[in-house]
Coordinates of C-alpha atoms in Angstrom, one line a residue:
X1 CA 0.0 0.0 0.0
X2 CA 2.8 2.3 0.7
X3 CA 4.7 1.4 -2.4
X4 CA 1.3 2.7 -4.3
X5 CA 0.7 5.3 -2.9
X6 CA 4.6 6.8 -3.2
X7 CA 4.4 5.6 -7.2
X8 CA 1.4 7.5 -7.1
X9 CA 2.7 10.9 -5.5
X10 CA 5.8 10.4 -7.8
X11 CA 3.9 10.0 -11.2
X12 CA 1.8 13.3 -9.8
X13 CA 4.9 15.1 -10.2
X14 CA 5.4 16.7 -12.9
X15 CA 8.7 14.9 -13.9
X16 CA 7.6 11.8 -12.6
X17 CA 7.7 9.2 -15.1
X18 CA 6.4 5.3 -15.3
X19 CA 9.3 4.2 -16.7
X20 CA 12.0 5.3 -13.7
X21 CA 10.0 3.5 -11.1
X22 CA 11.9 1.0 -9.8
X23 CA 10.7 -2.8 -10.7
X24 CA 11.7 -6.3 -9.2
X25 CA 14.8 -7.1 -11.3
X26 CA 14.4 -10.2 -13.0
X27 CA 17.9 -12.6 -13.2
X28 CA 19.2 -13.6 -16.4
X29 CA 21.4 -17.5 -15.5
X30 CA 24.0 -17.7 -17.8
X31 CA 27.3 -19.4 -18.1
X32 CA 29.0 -16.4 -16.8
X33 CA 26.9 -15.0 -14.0
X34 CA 29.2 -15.1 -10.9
X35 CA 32.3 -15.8 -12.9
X36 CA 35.4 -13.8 -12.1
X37 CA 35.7 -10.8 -14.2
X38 CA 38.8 -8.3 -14.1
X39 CA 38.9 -4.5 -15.5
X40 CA 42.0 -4.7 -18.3
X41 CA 41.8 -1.0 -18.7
X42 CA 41.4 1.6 -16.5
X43 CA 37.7 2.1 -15.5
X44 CA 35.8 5.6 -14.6
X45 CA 36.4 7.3 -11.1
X46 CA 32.8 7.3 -11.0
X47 CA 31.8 3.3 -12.1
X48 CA 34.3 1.0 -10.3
X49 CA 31.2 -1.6 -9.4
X50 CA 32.3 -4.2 -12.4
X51 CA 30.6 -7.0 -10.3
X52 CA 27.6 -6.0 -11.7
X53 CA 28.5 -6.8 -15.0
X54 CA 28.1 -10.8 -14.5
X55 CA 25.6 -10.6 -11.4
X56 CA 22.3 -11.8 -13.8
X57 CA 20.9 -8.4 -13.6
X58 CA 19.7 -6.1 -16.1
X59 CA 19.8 -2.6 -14.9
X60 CA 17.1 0.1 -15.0
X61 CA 17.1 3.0 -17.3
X62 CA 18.8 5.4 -14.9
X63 CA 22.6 5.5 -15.4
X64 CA 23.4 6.7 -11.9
X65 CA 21.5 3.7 -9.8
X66 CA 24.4 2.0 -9.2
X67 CA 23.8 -0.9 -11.9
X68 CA 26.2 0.3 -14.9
X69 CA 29.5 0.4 -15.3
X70 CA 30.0 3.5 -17.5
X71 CA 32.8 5.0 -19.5
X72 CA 33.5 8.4 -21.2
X73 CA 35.0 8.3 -24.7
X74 CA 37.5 5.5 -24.1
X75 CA 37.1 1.6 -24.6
X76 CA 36.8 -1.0 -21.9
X77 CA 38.6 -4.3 -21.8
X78 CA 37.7 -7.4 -19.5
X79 CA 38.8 -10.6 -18.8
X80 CA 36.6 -13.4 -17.6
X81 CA 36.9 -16.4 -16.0
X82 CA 34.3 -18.8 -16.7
X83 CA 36.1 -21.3 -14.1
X84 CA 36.0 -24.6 -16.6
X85 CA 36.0 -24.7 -20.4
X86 CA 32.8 -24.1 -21.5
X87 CA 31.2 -24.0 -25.1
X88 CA 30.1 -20.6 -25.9
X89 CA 27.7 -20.2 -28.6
X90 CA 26.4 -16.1 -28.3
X91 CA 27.8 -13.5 -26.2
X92 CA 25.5 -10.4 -25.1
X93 CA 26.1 -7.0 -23.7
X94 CA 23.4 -4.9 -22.5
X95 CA 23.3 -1.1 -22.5
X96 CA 21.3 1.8 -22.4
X97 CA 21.1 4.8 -24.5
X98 CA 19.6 8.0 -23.4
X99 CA 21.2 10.4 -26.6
X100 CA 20.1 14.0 -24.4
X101 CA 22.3 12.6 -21.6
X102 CA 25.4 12.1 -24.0
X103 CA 25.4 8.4 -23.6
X104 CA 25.6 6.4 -27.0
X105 CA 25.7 2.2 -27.6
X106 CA 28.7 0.8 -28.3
X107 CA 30.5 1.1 -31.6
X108 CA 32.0 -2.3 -31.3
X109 CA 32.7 -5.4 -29.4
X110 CA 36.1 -7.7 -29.7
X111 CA 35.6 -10.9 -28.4
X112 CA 38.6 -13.8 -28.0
X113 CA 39.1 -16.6 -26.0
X114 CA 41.6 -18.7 -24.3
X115 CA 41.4 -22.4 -22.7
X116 CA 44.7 -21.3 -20.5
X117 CA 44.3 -17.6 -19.8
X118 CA 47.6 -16.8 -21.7
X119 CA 47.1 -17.6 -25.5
X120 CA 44.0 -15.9 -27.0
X121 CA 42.5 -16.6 -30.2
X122 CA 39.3 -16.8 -32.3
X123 CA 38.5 -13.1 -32.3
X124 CA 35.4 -12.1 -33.5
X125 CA 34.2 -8.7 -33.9
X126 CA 30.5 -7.7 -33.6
X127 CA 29.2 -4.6 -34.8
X128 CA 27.3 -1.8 -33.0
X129 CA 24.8 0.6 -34.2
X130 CA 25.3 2.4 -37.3
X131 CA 23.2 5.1 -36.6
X132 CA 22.6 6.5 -33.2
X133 CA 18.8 8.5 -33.5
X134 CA 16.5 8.6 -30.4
X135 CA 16.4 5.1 -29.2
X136 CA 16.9 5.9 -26.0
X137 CA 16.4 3.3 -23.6
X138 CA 17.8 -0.7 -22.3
X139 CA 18.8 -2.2 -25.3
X140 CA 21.5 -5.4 -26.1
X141 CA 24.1 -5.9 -28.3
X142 CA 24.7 -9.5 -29.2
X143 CA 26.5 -11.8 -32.0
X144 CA 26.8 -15.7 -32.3
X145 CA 30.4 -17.3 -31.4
X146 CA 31.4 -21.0 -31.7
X147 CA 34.3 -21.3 -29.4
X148 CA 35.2 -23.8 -26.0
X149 CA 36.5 -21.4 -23.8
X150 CA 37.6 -21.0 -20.0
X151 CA 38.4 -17.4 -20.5
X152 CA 36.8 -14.4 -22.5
X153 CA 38.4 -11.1 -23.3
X154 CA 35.9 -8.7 -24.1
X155 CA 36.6 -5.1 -25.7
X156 CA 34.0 -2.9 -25.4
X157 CA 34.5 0.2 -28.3
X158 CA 33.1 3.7 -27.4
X159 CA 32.2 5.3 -30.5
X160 CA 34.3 8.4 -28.7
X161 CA 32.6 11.9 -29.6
X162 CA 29.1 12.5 -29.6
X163 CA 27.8 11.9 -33.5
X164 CA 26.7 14.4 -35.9
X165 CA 22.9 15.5 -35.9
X166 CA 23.0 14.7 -31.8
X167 CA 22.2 17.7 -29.4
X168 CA 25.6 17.0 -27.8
X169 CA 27.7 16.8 -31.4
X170 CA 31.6 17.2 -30.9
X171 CA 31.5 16.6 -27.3
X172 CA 32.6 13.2 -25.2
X173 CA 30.5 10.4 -25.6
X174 CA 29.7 8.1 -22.7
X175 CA 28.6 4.5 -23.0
X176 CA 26.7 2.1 -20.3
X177 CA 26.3 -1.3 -20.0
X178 CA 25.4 -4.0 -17.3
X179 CA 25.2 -7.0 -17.8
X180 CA 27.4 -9.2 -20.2
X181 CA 25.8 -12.3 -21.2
X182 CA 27.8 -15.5 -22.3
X183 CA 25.4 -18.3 -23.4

């Protein structure tokens, strides 16, 4: 009862919205939830939280809640321990976009694997958007592997200035994303 009648006073509001009240967060299982995962490059002062990253959760569209790792105009690299060698058939990154707050999808992702954590091979790249108009809100990035893995480097390209057309054009793009998904 109190829960409903706070969403309501909140949606009374004039900047209360439907979509920024918080839900139950549903788990995604997957081979990597709980895995080890380690920040290659350097992460944002602000977003240091990568656990959340392989915890099963997708995050809300609110970039500050404490479920996103984010990162301003530079790329993100991970390593992740899967524990055993696994067979990996598709490999998912969520993310949000919200274009009037400056944050983008990702250009790219670069994918390897490794059976011993020291040789890497197989590299696949998968694509982002092309175009980046106002589809703001939780979206995924995925692409179909075939590799028997232990360990997973994952690249995560930001496309680095804010794109041409976009309210924000010239300045530093940030990305988001929370939950990466190895199936």
């Amino acid at each position: 009862e109190v829960v409903k009648e706070l969403s309501d006073q909140y949606l009374n509001w004039e900047h209360g919205a439907q979509s920024e009240i918080p839900k139950k967060i549903k788990t995604v299982n997957h081979l990597a939830k709980g895995a080890k995962i380690e920040a290659v490059t350097s992460l944002h002062k602000k977003y240091q939280n990568i656990e959340v990253l392989l915890d099963g959760k997708r995050g809300i569209p609110n970039y500050s809640s404490g479920q996103w790792i984010g990162q301003e105009a530079k790329d993100l690299e991970f390593l992740i321990d899967l524990g055993a060698v696994k067979s990996i058939s598709e490999i998912k990154v969520g993310y949000l976009q919200s274009v009037g707050n400056w944050i983008f999808g990702p250009r790219a992702l670069e994918l390897s694997f490794s059976t011993d954590g020291k040789k890497y091979g197989n590299k696949e790249v998968i694509s982002g958007a092309k175009s980046w108009n106002q589809n703001n809100g939780l979206q995924m990035l995925k692409g179909e592997v075939k590799a028997d893995s232990r360990f997973v480097k994952i690249t995560i390209n930001n496309i680095g200035k804010c794109p041409e057309g976009s309210s924000c054009e010239g300045g530093l793009a940030y990305f988001f994303i929370d939950e990466i998904i190895v199936q």
